[in-house]
PDB file of C-alpha atoms in Angstrom:
ATOM      1  CA  UNK A1298       0.000   0.000   0.000  1.00 78.00           C
ATOM      2  CA  UNK A1299       1.491   3.298  -1.102  1.00 83.00           C
ATOM      3  CA  UNK A1300       0.777   6.431   0.907  1.00 83.00           C
ATOM      4  CA  UNK A1301      -0.248   9.081  -1.605  1.00 84.00           C
ATOM      5  CA  UNK A1302      -0.580  12.809  -1.063  1.00 85.00           C
ATOM      6  CA  UNK A1303      -4.350  12.445  -0.986  1.00 86.00           C
ATOM      7  CA  UNK A1304      -4.132  10.490   2.272  1.00 88.00           C
ATOM      8  CA  UNK A1305      -2.346  13.360   3.949  1.00 91.00           C
ATOM      9  CA  UNK A1306      -4.749  15.909   2.508  1.00 90.00           C
ATOM     10  CA  UNK A1307      -7.790  13.968   3.705  1.00 91.00           C
ATOM     11  CA  UNK A1308      -6.251  13.628   7.174  1.00 94.00           C
ATOM     12  CA  UNK A1309      -5.534  17.361   7.203  1.00 94.00           C
ATOM     13  CA  UNK A1310      -9.111  18.121   6.122  1.00 93.00           C
ATOM     14  CA  UNK A1311     -10.491  15.995   8.963  1.00 94.00           C
ATOM     15  CA  UNK A1312      -8.118  17.640  11.435  1.00 95.00           C
ATOM     16  CA  UNK A1313      -9.070  21.115  10.224  1.00 94.00           C
ATOM     17  CA  UNK A1314     -12.787  20.366  10.513  1.00 94.00           C
ATOM     18  CA  UNK A1315     -12.356  18.994  14.021  1.00 93.00           C
ATOM     19  CA  UNK A1316     -10.469  22.131  15.014  1.00 94.00           C
ATOM     20  CA  UNK A1317     -13.167  24.376  13.595  1.00 94.00           C
ATOM     21  CA  UNK A1318     -15.925  22.452  15.369  1.00 93.00           C
ATOM     22  CA  UNK A1319     -13.991  22.758  18.616  1.00 92.00           C
ATOM     23  CA  UNK A1320     -13.531  26.469  18.065  1.00 91.00           C
ATOM     24  CA  UNK A1321     -17.272  26.848  17.565  1.00 90.00           C
ATOM     25  CA  UNK A1322     -18.389  24.731  20.500  1.00 89.00           C
ATOM     26  CA  UNK A1323     -15.894  25.225  23.315  1.00 86.00           C
ATOM     27  CA  UNK A1324     -16.269  28.234  25.584  1.00 82.00           C
ATOM     28  CA  UNK A1325     -13.006  28.238  27.512  1.00 85.00           C
ATOM     29  CA  UNK A1326     -10.756  30.714  25.635  1.00 86.00           C
ATOM     30  CA  UNK A1327      -7.690  28.556  26.261  1.00 89.00           C
ATOM     31  CA  UNK A1328      -9.288  25.486  24.714  1.00 90.00           C
ATOM     32  CA  UNK A1329     -10.464  27.618  21.796  1.00 91.00           C
ATOM     33  CA  UNK A1330      -6.840  28.615  21.279  1.00 91.00           C
ATOM     34  CA  UNK A1331      -5.844  24.964  21.256  1.00 93.00           C
ATOM     35  CA  UNK A1332      -8.409  24.339  18.542  1.00 94.00           C
ATOM     36  CA  UNK A1333      -6.844  27.140  16.503  1.00 94.00           C
ATOM     37  CA  UNK A1334      -3.534  25.328  16.889  1.00 93.00           C
ATOM     38  CA  UNK A1335      -5.169  22.171  15.568  1.00 94.00           C
ATOM     39  CA  UNK A1336      -6.333  24.035  12.477  1.00 94.00           C
ATOM     40  CA  UNK A1337      -2.877  25.556  11.960  1.00 94.00           C
ATOM     41  CA  UNK A1338      -1.330  22.102  12.177  1.00 94.00           C
ATOM     42  CA  UNK A1339      -3.757  20.777   9.593  1.00 95.00           C
ATOM     43  CA  UNK A1340      -2.717  23.562   7.228  1.00 95.00           C
ATOM     44  CA  UNK A1341       0.961  22.858   7.932  1.00 95.00           C
ATOM     45  CA  UNK A1342       0.361  19.237   7.020  1.00 94.00           C
ATOM     46  CA  UNK A1343      -1.140  20.229   3.669  1.00 93.00           C
ATOM     47  CA  UNK A1344       1.819  22.549   2.999  1.00 93.00           C
ATOM     48  CA  UNK A1345       4.362  19.809   3.630  1.00 93.00           C
ATOM     49  CA  UNK A1346       2.365  17.201   1.699  1.00 92.00           C
ATOM     50  CA  UNK A1347       1.915  19.346  -1.392  1.00 89.00           C
ATOM     51  CA  UNK A1348       5.535  20.462  -1.192  1.00 88.00           C
ATOM     52  CA  UNK A1349       6.624  16.837  -1.124  1.00 88.00           C
ATOM     53  CA  UNK A1350       4.280  16.027  -3.981  1.00 86.00           C
ATOM     54  CA  UNK A1351       5.635  18.810  -6.187  1.00 85.00           C
ATOM     55  CA  UNK A1352       9.240  18.268  -5.111  1.00 85.00           C
ATOM     56  CA  UNK A1353       9.394  21.887  -4.042  1.00 86.00           C
ATOM     57  CA  UNK A1354      10.880  23.290  -0.876  1.00 88.00           C
ATOM     58  CA  UNK A1355       8.301  26.116  -0.860  1.00 87.00           C
ATOM     59  CA  UNK A1356       5.829  24.117   1.210  1.00 89.00           C
ATOM     60  CA  UNK A1357       8.297  23.615   4.026  1.00 90.00           C
ATOM     61  CA  UNK A1358       9.338  27.260   3.839  1.00 91.00           C
ATOM     62  CA  UNK A1359       5.697  28.291   4.257  1.00 92.00           C
ATOM     63  CA  UNK A1360       5.360  26.008   7.257  1.00 93.00           C
ATOM     64  CA  UNK A1361       8.388  27.674   8.804  1.00 92.00           C
ATOM     65  CA  UNK A1362       6.751  31.079   8.572  1.00 93.00           C
ATOM     66  CA  UNK A1363       3.401  29.718   9.755  1.00 93.00           C
ATOM     67  CA  UNK A1364       5.197  28.360  12.814  1.00 92.00           C
ATOM     68  CA  UNK A1365       6.695  31.766  13.586  1.00 92.00           C
ATOM     69  CA  UNK A1366       3.383  33.550  13.158  1.00 92.00           C
ATOM     70  CA  UNK A1367       1.608  30.923  15.268  1.00 91.00           C
ATOM     71  CA  UNK A1368       4.147  31.351  18.052  1.00 91.00           C
ATOM     72  CA  UNK A1369       3.692  35.137  18.011  1.00 93.00           C
ATOM     73  CA  UNK A1370      -0.091  34.720  17.925  1.00 92.00           C
ATOM     74  CA  UNK A1371      -0.044  32.379  20.905  1.00 91.00           C
ATOM     75  CA  UNK A1372       2.128  34.768  22.913  1.00 91.00           C
ATOM     76  CA  UNK A1373      -0.125  37.762  22.302  1.00 92.00           C
ATOM     77  CA  UNK A1374      -3.338  35.770  22.649  1.00 91.00           C
ATOM     78  CA  UNK A1375      -2.317  34.239  25.947  1.00 91.00           C
ATOM     79  CA  UNK A1376      -1.320  37.685  27.215  1.00 91.00           C
ATOM     80  CA  UNK A1377      -4.799  38.933  26.336  1.00 89.00           C
ATOM     81  CA  UNK A1378      -6.346  35.932  28.105  1.00 87.00           C
ATOM     82  CA  UNK A1379      -4.192  36.571  31.186  1.00 86.00           C
ATOM     83  CA  UNK A1380      -5.252  40.224  31.232  1.00 86.00           C
ATOM     84  CA  UNK A1381      -8.935  39.279  30.907  1.00 84.00           C
ATOM     85  CA  UNK A1382      -8.809  36.461  33.447  1.00 82.00           C
ATOM     86  CA  UNK A1383      -7.103  38.719  35.979  1.00 81.00           C
ATOM     87  CA  UNK A1384     -10.061  41.089  35.803  1.00 78.00           C
ATOM     88  CA  UNK A1385     -12.767  38.466  35.559  1.00 77.00           C
ATOM     89  CA  UNK A1386     -11.792  35.089  36.954  1.00 75.00           C
ATOM     90  CA  UNK A1387     -13.527  32.266  35.194  1.00 71.00           C
ATOM     91  CA  UNK A1388     -14.608  34.308  32.219  1.00 74.00           C
ATOM     92  CA  UNK A1389     -15.734  32.311  29.202  1.00 77.00           C
ATOM     93  CA  UNK A1390     -15.935  33.468  25.620  1.00 77.00           C
ATOM     94  CA  UNK A1391     -19.612  34.304  26.140  1.00 76.00           C
ATOM     95  CA  UNK A1392     -18.788  36.800  28.876  1.00 76.00           C
ATOM     96  CA  UNK A1393     -16.503  38.862  26.654  1.00 75.00           C
ATOM     97  CA  UNK A1394     -19.156  40.819  24.842  1.00 76.00           C
ATOM     98  CA  UNK A1395     -17.971  44.343  25.671  1.00 74.00           C
ATOM     99  CA  UNK A1396     -17.175  45.087  22.053  1.00 75.00           C
ATOM    100  CA  UNK A1397     -20.445  43.566  20.935  1.00 72.00           C
ATOM    101  CA  UNK A1398     -22.338  46.776  21.627  1.00 62.00           C
TER     102      UNK A1398
ATOM    103  CA  UNK B1329       5.827   0.234   6.132  1.00 81.00           C
ATOM    104  CA  UNK B1330       4.962   3.790   5.199  1.00 85.00           C
ATOM    105  CA  UNK B1331       1.285   2.952   5.245  1.00 90.00           C
ATOM    106  CA  UNK B1332       1.552   1.413   8.712  1.00 92.00           C
ATOM    107  CA  UNK B1333       3.368   4.467  10.075  1.00 93.00           C
ATOM    108  CA  UNK B1334       0.841   6.754   8.417  1.00 94.00           C
ATOM    109  CA  UNK B1335      -2.150   4.884   9.811  1.00 94.00           C
ATOM    110  CA  UNK B1336      -0.740   4.741  13.339  1.00 95.00           C
ATOM    111  CA  UNK B1337       0.150   8.448  13.366  1.00 95.00           C
ATOM    112  CA  UNK B1338      -3.179   9.380  11.784  1.00 95.00           C
ATOM    113  CA  UNK B1339      -4.952   7.542  14.600  1.00 96.00           C
ATOM    114  CA  UNK B1340      -2.724   9.334  17.127  1.00 95.00           C
ATOM    115  CA  UNK B1341      -3.449  12.714  15.507  1.00 95.00           C
ATOM    116  CA  UNK B1342      -7.193  12.217  15.305  1.00 95.00           C
ATOM    117  CA  UNK B1343      -7.632  10.797  18.798  1.00 96.00           C
ATOM    118  CA  UNK B1344      -5.605  13.718  20.142  1.00 95.00           C
ATOM    119  CA  UNK B1345      -7.794  16.184  18.274  1.00 95.00           C
ATOM    120  CA  UNK B1346     -10.931  14.470  19.544  1.00 94.00           C
ATOM    121  CA  UNK B1347      -9.493  14.639  23.050  1.00 94.00           C
ATOM    122  CA  UNK B1348      -8.964  18.398  22.719  1.00 93.00           C
ATOM    123  CA  UNK B1349     -12.564  18.716  21.628  1.00 91.00           C
ATOM    124  CA  UNK B1350     -14.159  16.737  24.437  1.00 90.00           C
ATOM    125  CA  UNK B1351     -11.733  17.097  27.361  1.00 89.00           C
ATOM    126  CA  UNK B1352     -13.502  18.859  30.198  1.00 86.00           C
ATOM    127  CA  UNK B1353     -10.299  19.869  31.957  1.00 88.00           C
ATOM    128  CA  UNK B1354      -8.061  22.366  30.067  1.00 89.00           C
ATOM    129  CA  UNK B1355      -4.923  20.569  31.295  1.00 91.00           C
ATOM    130  CA  UNK B1356      -6.125  17.352  29.695  1.00 92.00           C
ATOM    131  CA  UNK B1357      -6.910  19.267  26.508  1.00 93.00           C
ATOM    132  CA  UNK B1358      -3.338  20.611  26.453  1.00 93.00           C
ATOM    133  CA  UNK B1359      -1.932  17.102  26.875  1.00 94.00           C
ATOM    134  CA  UNK B1360      -4.143  15.806  24.069  1.00 95.00           C
ATOM    135  CA  UNK B1361      -2.817  18.691  21.965  1.00 95.00           C
ATOM    136  CA  UNK B1362       0.735  17.437  22.619  1.00 95.00           C
ATOM    137  CA  UNK B1363      -0.369  14.027  21.352  1.00 95.00           C
ATOM    138  CA  UNK B1364      -1.693  15.550  18.130  1.00 95.00           C
ATOM    139  CA  UNK B1365       1.449  17.642  17.636  1.00 94.00           C
ATOM    140  CA  UNK B1366       3.682  14.593  18.039  1.00 94.00           C
ATOM    141  CA  UNK B1367       1.589  12.717  15.500  1.00 95.00           C
ATOM    142  CA  UNK B1368       1.952  15.569  13.017  1.00 95.00           C
ATOM    143  CA  UNK B1369       5.721  15.582  13.671  1.00 95.00           C
ATOM    144  CA  UNK B1370       5.847  11.881  12.804  1.00 95.00           C
ATOM    145  CA  UNK B1371       3.976  12.628   9.579  1.00 94.00           C
ATOM    146  CA  UNK B1372       6.558  15.331   8.816  1.00 94.00           C
ATOM    147  CA  UNK B1373       9.362  12.791   9.258  1.00 93.00           C
ATOM    148  CA  UNK B1374       7.484  10.431   6.977  1.00 92.00           C
ATOM    149  CA  UNK B1375       7.621  13.114   4.293  1.00 91.00           C
ATOM    150  CA  UNK B1376      11.346  13.787   4.791  1.00 89.00           C
ATOM    151  CA  UNK B1377      10.695  17.165   6.439  1.00 90.00           C
ATOM    152  CA  UNK B1378      13.071  16.347   9.273  1.00 91.00           C
ATOM    153  CA  UNK B1379      13.890  19.918  10.250  1.00 92.00           C
ATOM    154  CA  UNK B1380      10.224  20.844  10.529  1.00 92.00           C
ATOM    155  CA  UNK B1381       9.553  17.736  12.578  1.00 93.00           C
ATOM    156  CA  UNK B1382      12.233  18.791  15.058  1.00 93.00           C
ATOM    157  CA  UNK B1383      10.919  22.353  15.123  1.00 92.00           C
ATOM    158  CA  UNK B1384       7.392  21.041  15.566  1.00 92.00           C
ATOM    159  CA  UNK B1385       8.395  19.127  18.670  1.00 93.00           C
ATOM    160  CA  UNK B1386      10.612  21.872  20.071  1.00 92.00           C
ATOM    161  CA  UNK B1387       8.459  24.915  19.340  1.00 90.00           C
ATOM    162  CA  UNK B1388       4.941  23.514  19.526  1.00 88.00           C
ATOM    163  CA  UNK B1389       5.146  20.701  22.032  1.00 86.00           C
ATOM    164  CA  UNK B1390       8.039  22.282  23.905  1.00 87.00           C
ATOM    165  CA  UNK B1391       7.194  25.957  23.990  1.00 89.00           C
ATOM    166  CA  UNK B1392       3.602  26.623  22.958  1.00 91.00           C
ATOM    167  CA  UNK B1393       1.956  23.896  25.018  1.00 92.00           C
ATOM    168  CA  UNK B1394       4.170  24.700  27.991  1.00 92.00           C
ATOM    169  CA  UNK B1395       3.013  28.302  27.641  1.00 91.00           C
ATOM    170  CA  UNK B1396      -0.579  27.081  27.611  1.00 91.00           C
ATOM    171  CA  UNK B1397       0.042  25.021  30.736  1.00 92.00           C
ATOM    172  CA  UNK B1398       1.760  27.965  32.427  1.00 90.00           C
ATOM    173  CA  UNK B1399      -1.264  30.159  31.772  1.00 88.00           C
ATOM    174  CA  UNK B1400      -3.657  27.439  32.932  1.00 87.00           C
ATOM    175  CA  UNK B1401      -1.750  26.968  36.172  1.00 86.00           C
ATOM    176  CA  UNK B1402      -1.151  30.690  36.665  1.00 83.00           C
ATOM    177  CA  UNK B1403      -4.796  31.590  36.303  1.00 81.00           C
ATOM    178  CA  UNK B1404      -6.083  28.561  38.158  1.00 75.00           C
ATOM    179  CA  UNK B1405      -8.594  27.787  35.437  1.00 67.00           C
ATOM    180  CA  UNK B1406      -7.780  24.091  35.560  1.00 64.00           C
ATOM    181  CA  UNK B1407     -11.166  23.175  36.916  1.00 69.00           C
ATOM    182  CA  UNK B1408     -13.403  21.108  34.733  1.00 67.00           C
ATOM    183  CA  UNK B1409     -15.781  22.870  32.421  1.00 68.00           C
ATOM    184  CA  UNK B1410     -19.335  21.601  32.461  1.00 68.00           C
ATOM    185  CA  UNK B1411     -19.914  20.530  28.887  1.00 68.00           C
ATOM    186  CA  UNK B1412     -23.504  19.581  29.610  1.00 68.00           C
ATOM    187  CA  UNK B1413     -24.826  23.122  29.579  1.00 71.00           C
ATOM    188  CA  UNK B1414     -25.219  24.827  26.240  1.00 70.00           C
ATOM    189  CA  UNK B1415     -25.426  28.597  26.763  1.00 70.00           C
ATOM    190  CA  UNK B1416     -26.520  29.443  23.241  1.00 74.00           C
ATOM    191  CA  UNK B1417     -29.400  27.272  22.162  1.00 76.00           C
ATOM    192  CA  UNK B1418     -28.557  25.142  19.176  1.00 80.00           C
ATOM    193  CA  UNK B1419     -24.898  26.147  19.126  1.00 82.00           C
ATOM    194  CA  UNK B1420     -23.563  22.595  19.179  1.00 85.00           C
ATOM    195  CA  UNK B1421     -25.837  21.304  16.448  1.00 87.00           C
ATOM    196  CA  UNK B1422     -25.129  24.301  14.215  1.00 89.00           C
ATOM    197  CA  UNK B1423     -21.396  23.885  14.825  1.00 88.00           C
ATOM    198  CA  UNK B1424     -21.637  20.193  13.967  1.00 89.00           C
ATOM    199  CA  UNK B1425     -23.494  21.016  10.761  1.00 92.00           C
ATOM    200  CA  UNK B1426     -20.929  23.686   9.847  1.00 92.00           C
ATOM    201  CA  UNK B1427     -18.027  21.342  10.556  1.00 91.00           C
ATOM    202  CA  UNK B1428     -19.587  18.454   8.639  1.00 92.00           C
ATOM    203  CA  UNK B1429     -20.343  20.620   5.635  1.00 93.00           C
ATOM    204  CA  UNK B1430     -16.825  22.063   5.703  1.00 91.00           C
ATOM    205  CA  UNK B1431     -15.401  18.548   5.799  1.00 90.00           C
ATOM    206  CA  UNK B1432     -17.691  17.471   2.996  1.00 90.00           C
ATOM    207  CA  UNK B1433     -16.647  20.427   0.898  1.00 89.00           C
ATOM    208  CA  UNK B1434     -12.953  19.804   1.497  1.00 87.00           C
ATOM    209  CA  UNK B1435     -13.243  16.086   0.757  1.00 86.00           C
ATOM    210  CA  UNK B1436     -15.250  16.762  -2.384  1.00 85.00           C
ATOM    211  CA  UNK B1437     -12.620  19.166  -3.645  1.00 83.00           C
ATOM    212  CA  UNK B1438      -9.813  16.802  -2.700  1.00 81.00           C
ATOM    213  CA  UNK B1439     -11.204  13.519  -3.960  1.00 81.00           C
ATOM    214  CA  UNK B1440     -13.467  14.533  -6.815  1.00 81.00           C
ATOM    215  CA  UNK B1441     -12.763  18.063  -7.888  1.00 72.00           C
ATOM    216  CA  UNK B1442      -9.051  18.250  -8.581  1.00 69.00           C
ATOM    217  CA  UNK B1443      -6.649  15.731 -10.015  1.00 67.00           C
ATOM    218  CA  UNK B1444      -3.628  16.331  -7.837  1.00 65.00           C
ATOM    219  CA  UNK B1445      -1.814  19.590  -7.263  1.00 66.00           C
ATOM    220  CA  UNK B1446      -1.098  21.907 -10.105  1.00 70.00           C
ATOM    221  CA  UNK B1447       1.993  24.020 -10.663  1.00 69.00           C
ATOM    222  CA  UNK B1448       5.547  23.633 -11.814  1.00 70.00           C
ATOM    223  CA  UNK B1449       7.515  20.910 -10.100  1.00 73.00           C
ATOM    224  CA  UNK B1450      10.428  22.182  -8.041  1.00 67.00           C
ATOM    225  CA  UNK B1451       9.964  25.675  -9.408  1.00 68.00           C
ATOM    226  CA  UNK B1452      11.531  27.617  -6.562  1.00 69.00           C
ATOM    227  CA  UNK B1453      13.895  25.292  -4.771  1.00 73.00           C
ATOM    228  CA  UNK B1454      14.339  21.603  -5.313  1.00 74.00           C
ATOM    229  CA  UNK B1455      13.336  19.388  -2.437  1.00 76.00           C
ATOM    230  CA  UNK B1456      16.216  17.260  -1.264  1.00 73.00           C
ATOM    231  CA  UNK B1457      16.034  14.084   0.713  1.00 75.00           C
ATOM    232  CA  UNK B1458      15.877  13.788   4.471  1.00 74.00           C
ATOM    233  CA  UNK B1459      19.671  14.012   4.778  1.00 77.00           C
ATOM    234  CA  UNK B1460      20.194  17.542   3.453  1.00 84.00           C
ATOM    235  CA  UNK B1461      16.738  18.868   4.296  1.00 85.00           C
ATOM    236  CA  UNK B1462      18.016  21.268   6.931  1.00 88.00           C
ATOM    237  CA  UNK B1463      20.827  22.547   4.718  1.00 89.00           C
ATOM    238  CA  UNK B1464      18.532  23.194   1.766  1.00 88.00           C
ATOM    239  CA  UNK B1465      15.949  24.871   3.992  1.00 89.00           C
ATOM    240  CA  UNK B1466      18.595  27.097   5.518  1.00 89.00           C
ATOM    241  CA  UNK B1467      20.024  28.033   2.151  1.00 89.00           C
ATOM    242  CA  UNK B1468      16.594  28.933   0.786  1.00 88.00           C
ATOM    243  CA  UNK B1469      15.662  30.866   3.927  1.00 90.00           C
ATOM    244  CA  UNK B1470      18.807  32.942   4.108  1.00 91.00           C
ATOM    245  CA  UNK B1471      19.202  33.646   0.401  1.00 91.00           C
ATOM    246  CA  UNK B1472      15.869  33.863  -1.394  1.00 88.00           C
ATOM    247  CA  UNK B1473      13.704  34.640   1.627  1.00 90.00           C
ATOM    248  CA  UNK B1474      16.073  36.610   3.801  1.00 93.00           C
ATOM    249  CA  UNK B1475      13.797  39.651   3.889  1.00 94.00           C
ATOM    250  CA  UNK B1476      10.899  37.549   5.152  1.00 92.00           C
ATOM    251  CA  UNK B1477      13.183  36.104   7.830  1.00 93.00           C
ATOM    252  CA  UNK B1478      14.061  39.631   8.931  1.00 94.00           C
ATOM    253  CA  UNK B1479      10.364  40.441   9.064  1.00 94.00           C
ATOM    254  CA  UNK B1480       9.690  37.437  11.301  1.00 94.00           C
ATOM    255  CA  UNK B1481      12.359  38.749  13.661  1.00 94.00           C
ATOM    256  CA  UNK B1482      10.505  42.060  13.758  1.00 95.00           C
ATOM    257  CA  UNK B1483       7.204  40.252  14.280  1.00 94.00           C
ATOM    258  CA  UNK B1484       8.570  38.261  17.195  1.00 93.00           C
ATOM    259  CA  UNK B1485       9.943  41.427  18.799  1.00 94.00           C
ATOM    260  CA  UNK B1486       6.585  43.146  18.424  1.00 94.00           C
ATOM    261  CA  UNK B1487       4.838  40.103  19.892  1.00 94.00           C
ATOM    262  CA  UNK B1488       7.142  40.027  22.914  1.00 92.00           C
ATOM    263  CA  UNK B1489       6.672  43.740  23.585  1.00 93.00           C
ATOM    264  CA  UNK B1490       2.916  43.411  23.131  1.00 92.00           C
ATOM    265  CA  UNK B1491       2.715  40.452  25.488  1.00 91.00           C
ATOM    266  CA  UNK B1492       4.649  42.306  28.183  1.00 89.00           C
ATOM    267  CA  UNK B1493       2.448  45.388  27.814  1.00 88.00           C
ATOM    268  CA  UNK B1494      -0.754  43.343  27.887  1.00 86.00           C
ATOM    269  CA  UNK B1495       0.092  41.032  30.749  1.00 81.00           C
ATOM    270  CA  UNK B1496       1.925  43.405  33.057  1.00 80.00           C
ATOM    271  CA  UNK B1497       0.292  44.116  36.374  1.00 75.00           C
ATOM    272  CA  UNK B1498      -0.983  47.678  36.569  1.00 70.00           C
ATOM    273  CA  UNK B1499       0.237  49.788  39.456  1.00 70.00           C
ATOM    274  CA  UNK B1500      -2.104  51.479  41.875  1.00 67.00           C
ATOM    275  CA  UNK B1501      -5.787  50.693  42.200  1.00 69.00           C
ATOM    276  CA  UNK B1502      -7.245  48.441  39.569  1.00 62.00           C
ATOM    277  CA  UNK B1503      -9.175  50.155  36.837  1.00 63.00           C
ATOM    278  CA  UNK B1504     -12.752  48.983  36.485  1.00 63.00           C
ATOM    279  CA  UNK B1505     -13.853  46.932  33.518  1.00 60.00           C
ATOM    280  CA  UNK B1506     -14.926  48.892  30.425  1.00 60.00           C
ATOM    281  CA  UNK B1507     -18.617  48.209  31.081  1.00 62.00           C
ATOM    282  CA  UNK B1508     -18.373  49.762  34.525  1.00 49.00           C
ATOM    283  CA  UNK B1509     -16.324  52.658  33.158  1.00 51.00           C
ATOM    284  CA  UNK B1510     -19.037  53.499  30.663  1.00 50.00           C
ATOM    285  CA  UNK B1511     -21.694  53.384  33.372  1.00 51.00           C
ATOM    286  CA  UNK B1512     -19.785  55.597  35.833  1.00 51.00           C
ATOM    287  CA  UNK B1513     -18.738  58.017  33.096  1.00 49.00           C
ATOM    288  CA  UNK B1514     -22.381  58.470  32.160  1.00 50.00           C
ATOM    289  CA  UNK B1515     -23.154  59.018  35.824  1.00 48.00           C
ATOM    290  CA  UNK B1516     -20.485  61.729  36.290  1.00 46.00           C
ATOM    291  CA  UNK B1517     -21.383  63.451  33.031  1.00 47.00           C
ATOM    292  CA  UNK B1518     -25.003  63.649  34.016  1.00 46.00           C
ATOM    293  CA  UNK B1519     -24.249  64.722  37.583  1.00 43.00           C
ATOM    294  CA  UNK B1520     -26.262  67.894  37.069  1.00 43.00           C
ATOM    295  CA  UNK B1521     -29.007  66.114  35.203  1.00 42.00           C
ATOM    296  CA  UNK B1522     -32.307  64.785  36.458  1.00 43.00           C
ATOM    297  CA  UNK B1523     -32.733  62.772  39.593  1.00 42.00           C
ATOM    298  CA  UNK B1524     -33.653  59.631  37.727  1.00 43.00           C
ATOM    299  CA  UNK B1525     -30.201  59.573  36.153  1.00 43.00           C
ATOM    300  CA  UNK B1526     -28.661  60.015  39.585  1.00 42.00           C
ATOM    301  CA  UNK B1527     -30.663  57.073  40.830  1.00 42.00           C
ATOM    302  CA  UNK B1528     -29.463  54.976  37.939  1.00 44.00           C
ATOM    303  CA  UNK B1529     -25.855  55.954  38.598  1.00 43.00           C
ATOM    304  CA  UNK B1530     -26.042  55.121  42.296  1.00 44.00           C
ATOM    305  CA  UNK B1531     -27.908  51.961  41.440  1.00 43.00           C
ATOM    306  CA  UNK B1532     -24.903  50.914  39.368  1.00 45.00           C
ATOM    307  CA  UNK B1533     -22.401  51.627  42.125  1.00 45.00           C
ATOM    308  CA  UNK B1534     -22.906  48.499  44.289  1.00 46.00           C
ATOM    309  CA  UNK B1535     -22.311  46.355  41.250  1.00 46.00           C
ATOM    310  CA  UNK B1536     -19.100  48.251  40.519  1.00 45.00           C
ATOM    311  CA  UNK B1537     -17.936  47.894  44.099  1.00 44.00           C
ATOM    312  CA  UNK B1538     -18.737  44.205  44.084  1.00 46.00           C
ATOM    313  CA  UNK B1539     -16.696  43.947  40.899  1.00 47.00           C
ATOM    314  CA  UNK B1540     -13.769  45.664  42.603  1.00 47.00           C
ATOM    315  CA  UNK B1541     -14.043  43.315  45.546  1.00 45.00           C
ATOM    316  CA  UNK B1542     -13.953  40.371  43.221  1.00 45.00           C
ATOM    317  CA  UNK B1543     -10.777  41.717  41.585  1.00 45.00           C
ATOM    318  CA  UNK B1544      -9.105  42.332  44.924  1.00 44.00           C
ATOM    319  CA  UNK B1545      -9.918  38.802  46.057  1.00 39.00           C
TER     320      UNK B1545
END
């Protein structure tokens, strides 16, 4: 049995969908962040798979930059969560409706 | 052999993702996330992306998840979340429908719509084997994409500064939350206004004080 690129892409699609469902259903902001990480990993998997399929290093280069941006995003997002949680312990995503008008 | 490794790591990845989705305790969700990240790293190795596999383990499993765990422990939000209650009616079912349709769309495009990836093969930089993967990646990063690498350095600096500014503890008395600020500002602006406004403003005060107490505790 030969592992083709389609296998990886289907796995990444399933992983991405699971991450999006988690992002839509969970209410703890930290767990929502973890679901965003799941989706980012699914996209990274597609980058590497298509790069391997085309014999091009561009996919892995993109993953490198996605990793950097994800790390920066996590740092800033967790700082925001810390700032919110310090004001309102136990706040969920539903409580943060100040900007909602 | 490849198929066996793929199937095992796919199972690891998907069970980890499912664990993140259904874990009631955020610490458990973080540990399930580590499981998924390791599975993805194995899939990277399987595709000869050895450098990215190492970075995946070091940066994601080593740094990002540890940061998550630090925040969970620091804030003491490691108590279980009650997944039984559904604050917005129909949220779960709508989310399931959205996720299923997204998956269906992706699978349709992948399996039916397109016949493999398009584009020139090895147009930008040829992909080497697993042995010289790191060397080729480094050469491409620091020659063709050196400006983007500089920009990531800038981005990381901005992120660090932003995180420090956001998470630093404010000196002096704590400022009230924006909602309370709006209410008290309206009260002070309308200090000379009608008595009903005064009553509303004073009516808001106990809530604000209770909020302050909660912050102090």
